[in-house]
Coordinates of C-alpha atoms and ligand atoms in Angstrom, one line a residue:
M1 CA 13.5 3.8 58.2
T2 CA 15.8 0.9 57.4
V3 CA 18.5 0.0 59.9
L4 CA 21.1 0.9 57.3
K5 CA 19.7 4.4 57.2
L6 CA 19.3 4.6 61.0
L7 CA 22.9 3.5 61.5
E8 CA 24.3 5.8 58.8
E9 CA 22.5 8.8 60.2
R10 CA 23.6 7.9 63.7
I11 CA 27.2 7.5 62.6
K12 CA 27.0 10.9 60.9
K13 CA 25.5 12.6 63.9
D14 CA 27.4 11.0 66.7
G15 CA 30.5 9.4 65.3
Q16 CA 33.8 11.2 65.8
L17 CA 36.9 10.6 63.7
L18 CA 40.1 9.9 65.6
G19 CA 43.1 10.3 63.4
E20 CA 43.1 8.8 59.9
E21 CA 41.1 5.6 60.3
V22 CA 39.3 5.2 63.7
L23 CA 35.6 6.1 64.2
K24 CA 34.6 6.7 67.7
V25 CA 31.0 5.5 68.4
D26 CA 31.0 5.3 72.1
S27 CA 27.6 7.0 72.5
F28 CA 25.6 4.2 71.0
L29 CA 27.8 1.1 70.5
N30 CA 31.2 1.0 72.3
Q31 CA 30.3 2.3 75.7
Q32 CA 26.8 3.7 76.0
I33 CA 24.6 1.3 74.2
D34 CA 21.3 2.2 72.4
P35 CA 19.0 -0.7 73.0
E36 CA 16.4 0.3 70.4
L37 CA 19.1 0.4 67.7
M38 CA 20.6 -2.9 68.8
K39 CA 17.1 -4.4 68.5
E40 CA 16.8 -3.3 64.9
M41 CA 20.3 -4.6 64.2
G42 CA 19.2 -8.0 65.6
K43 CA 16.2 -8.1 63.3
E44 CA 18.3 -7.2 60.3
F45 CA 20.9 -9.9 61.0
Y46 CA 18.0 -12.3 61.2
R47 CA 16.6 -11.1 57.9
L48 CA 20.0 -11.5 56.3
F49 CA 20.9 -14.9 57.6
K50 CA 17.6 -16.6 58.4
D51 CA 17.9 -19.2 55.7
N52 CA 21.4 -20.4 56.9
N53 CA 20.3 -22.8 59.6
I54 CA 22.1 -20.9 62.4
T55 CA 22.4 -22.8 65.7
K56 CA 24.6 -20.5 67.6
I57 CA 26.1 -17.0 67.6
L58 CA 29.7 -16.3 68.4
T59 CA 31.3 -12.9 69.1
V60 CA 34.2 -11.4 71.1
E61 CA 33.9 -9.4 74.2
S62 CA 33.1 -6.7 74.8
S63 CA 31.5 -4.5 72.1
G64 CA 30.3 -7.5 69.9
I65 CA 28.0 -8.7 72.8
A66 CA 25.1 -6.2 72.4
P67 CA 24.5 -6.7 68.7
A68 CA 25.2 -10.5 69.0
L69 CA 22.7 -10.8 71.9
M70 CA 19.9 -9.1 70.0
A71 CA 20.6 -11.3 66.9
G72 CA 20.5 -14.4 69.1
Y73 CA 17.2 -13.2 70.4
E74 CA 15.7 -13.0 66.9
F75 CA 17.2 -16.4 65.9
G76 CA 16.2 -18.0 69.2
V77 CA 19.7 -19.5 69.6
P78 CA 22.4 -19.1 72.3
V79 CA 25.0 -16.4 72.1
V80 CA 28.6 -17.2 73.1
F81 CA 31.3 -14.6 73.6
A82 CA 35.0 -15.4 73.5
R83 CA 36.8 -13.9 76.4
K84 CA 40.0 -11.9 76.1
H85 CA 41.1 -12.0 79.7
K86 CA 42.1 -14.9 81.9
S87 CA 39.2 -15.9 83.9
L88 CA 39.0 -17.7 87.2
T89 CA 36.4 -20.0 85.8
L90 CA 37.6 -20.4 82.2
K91 CA 40.9 -22.4 82.4
D92 CA 40.6 -25.9 81.1
H93 CA 39.2 -27.4 77.9
L94 CA 39.4 -24.3 75.9
Y95 CA 39.3 -23.5 72.2
S96 CA 41.5 -20.5 71.8
A97 CA 43.2 -18.2 69.2
T98 CA 45.7 -15.4 69.2
V99 CA 44.3 -12.1 67.8
Y100 CA 46.7 -9.5 66.6
S101 CA 45.5 -6.0 66.5
F102 CA 47.2 -3.8 63.9
T103 CA 45.5 -0.8 65.3
K104 CA 46.8 -1.3 68.8
Q105 CA 49.9 -3.4 68.0
T106 CA 49.0 -5.9 70.7
S107 CA 48.1 -9.5 70.7
N108 CA 45.2 -10.9 72.7
E109 CA 44.3 -14.5 73.4
I110 CA 40.6 -15.1 72.9
A111 CA 39.1 -18.2 74.4
I112 CA 35.8 -20.1 74.9
S113 CA 35.0 -23.2 76.9
Q114 CA 34.8 -26.3 74.6
K115 CA 31.4 -27.1 76.0
F116 CA 29.8 -24.3 74.1
L117 CA 30.7 -25.3 70.6
S118 CA 30.5 -28.6 68.8
E119 CA 30.6 -30.1 65.3
D120 CA 26.8 -29.9 65.3
D121 CA 26.9 -26.2 65.3
N122 CA 26.5 -23.9 62.4
V123 CA 27.7 -20.5 63.7
L124 CA 27.0 -16.9 62.8
L125 CA 29.9 -14.7 63.8
I126 CA 29.0 -11.2 64.8
D127 CA 31.3 -8.2 65.6
D128 CA 30.9 -4.5 66.0
F129 CA 33.7 -3.5 63.7
L130 CA 35.4 -5.1 60.7
A131 CA 38.8 -3.5 60.1
N132 CA 41.7 -5.8 59.5
G133 CA 39.6 -8.9 60.1
Q134 CA 41.8 -10.3 62.8
A135 CA 39.0 -10.8 65.4
V136 CA 37.0 -12.7 62.8
K137 CA 40.1 -14.7 61.8
G138 CA 40.5 -15.7 65.5
M139 CA 36.9 -16.8 65.7
L140 CA 37.2 -18.9 62.5
E141 CA 40.2 -20.7 64.1
I142 CA 38.0 -21.4 67.1
L143 CA 35.3 -22.8 64.8
E144 CA 37.9 -25.0 63.2
Q145 CA 39.1 -26.4 66.5
A146 CA 35.5 -27.3 67.4
N147 CA 34.8 -28.7 63.9
A148 CA 31.8 -26.4 63.9
S149 CA 30.6 -24.9 60.6
L150 CA 30.4 -21.3 59.6
G151 CA 26.9 -20.0 58.8
G152 CA 28.1 -16.4 57.9
V153 CA 29.7 -13.2 59.3
G154 CA 27.6 -10.2 60.4
I155 CA 29.2 -6.9 61.1
V156 CA 27.7 -3.7 62.4
I157 CA 30.3 -1.2 60.9
E158 CA 32.7 -2.3 58.2
K159 CA 35.6 -0.1 57.2
A160 CA 35.8 -1.2 53.6
F161 CA 39.2 0.6 53.1
Q162 CA 40.9 -1.7 55.4
K163 CA 41.9 -5.3 54.7
G164 CA 39.3 -7.4 56.5
R165 CA 36.5 -7.5 54.1
K166 CA 38.7 -8.5 51.1
M167 CA 40.4 -11.3 53.2
L168 CA 37.0 -12.8 54.0
D169 CA 35.6 -12.3 50.5
D170 CA 38.7 -14.1 49.2
Q171 CA 37.8 -17.1 51.3
G172 CA 34.3 -17.1 49.9
I173 CA 32.8 -16.3 53.3
H174 CA 29.3 -14.8 53.4
V175 CA 29.7 -11.4 55.0
E176 CA 27.0 -8.8 55.6
S177 CA 27.8 -5.4 57.1
L178 CA 25.0 -3.1 58.3
A179 CA 27.0 0.0 57.5
R180 CA 30.0 0.1 55.1
I181 CA 32.4 3.0 55.3
A182 CA 34.3 3.7 52.1
A183 CA 36.6 6.4 53.4
F184 CA 37.0 9.2 55.8
E185 CA 37.3 12.4 53.7
N186 CA 38.0 15.8 55.1
G187 CA 36.7 14.8 58.5
E188 CA 33.6 13.2 57.0
V189 CA 32.4 9.7 56.8
K190 CA 31.7 8.5 53.2
F191 CA 29.7 5.3 52.9
V192 CA 30.0 2.7 50.2
E193 CA 27.3 3.5 47.5
E194 CA 24.8 0.7 47.0
D195 CA 23.9 0.0 43.4
Ligands
LIG1 P1 40.2 -6.3 63.4 O1 39.7 -7.3 64.4 O2 39.2 -6.1 62.3 O3 41.6 -6.6 62.9 O4 40.3 -5.0 64.1 P2 41.5 -4.2 64.8 O5 42.5 -5.1 65.3 O6 41.9 -3.1 63.8 O7 40.7 -3.5 66.0 C1 40.9 -3.7 67.3 C2 39.8 -3.2 68.1 O8 39.4 -1.9 67.7 C3 38.6 -4.0 68.2 O9 37.9 -3.8 69.3 C4 37.8 -3.5 67.0 O10 36.5 -3.7 67.1 C5 38.1 -2.0 67.2 N1 38.0 -1.1 66.1 C6 38.6 -1.3 64.8 N2 38.4 -0.2 64.1 C7 37.6 0.7 64.9 C8 37.0 1.9 64.7 O11 37.2 2.6 63.6 N3 36.3 2.4 65.6 C9 36.1 1.8 66.8 N4 35.3 2.4 67.7 N5 36.6 0.5 67.1 C10 37.4 0.0 66.1 P3 38.3 -4.5 70.7 O12 39.7 -4.1 71.1 O13 38.1 -5.9 70.5 O14 37.5 -3.8 71.7 P4 36.0 -4.0 72.3 O15 35.3 -5.0 71.5 O16 36.1 -4.4 73.7 O17 35.3 -2.7 72.1
LIG2 NA1 35.1 -5.5 68.7
LIG3 NA1 35.6 -2.3 69.8

């Protein structure tokens, strides 16, 4: 079975709708993690971006780390995650961006140490969800500060009815999402039909 089918079936089986636009997937992605599924995702991200000369993978803690790690394993490149919390050891020489969450109506500073990104890097950004695209936007700002190049954006679950995908498409960015949700209808997940 393709990872797309695996993931769609898993979302149908284990995903729960919270309100109008949030999909709870804590049994395989956001809290409990399914390693076998993550491994397949890593392989798929590799298949999708293998010709892009990726030197590094960047994500944001916490839920992006698992898929990013498996992708990094397939590419044979390091995985860096931006931190959201002030850290004892991450203080100086930072690249950072402010990420506003429309969902939570809060702002978070995300930061990485400057030593982990440089102008020689061509970076694949990975995240668990693409909703309004603010996390990806923050990571793009970090790439800019480092003068690093963008090698693509890989998303596990895209909510195509929110603004993020369009924002990235409008910038000509190469985005690949493993599952694309078109809508939540009568408590059911509708996926974007592939042609
Ligand atoms: P955006 O980055 O696309 O703008 O996302 P948004 O602000 O809307 O989302 C804030 C947080 O909620 C992010 O996680 C994001 O991954 C997550 N999220 C967005 N939509 C959904 C959804 O439908 N279901 C689930 N489960 N999560 C969603 P975060 O706060 O960075 O948390 P985490 O990475 O530590 O889990
Ligand atoms: Na996330
Ligand atoms: Na999340």
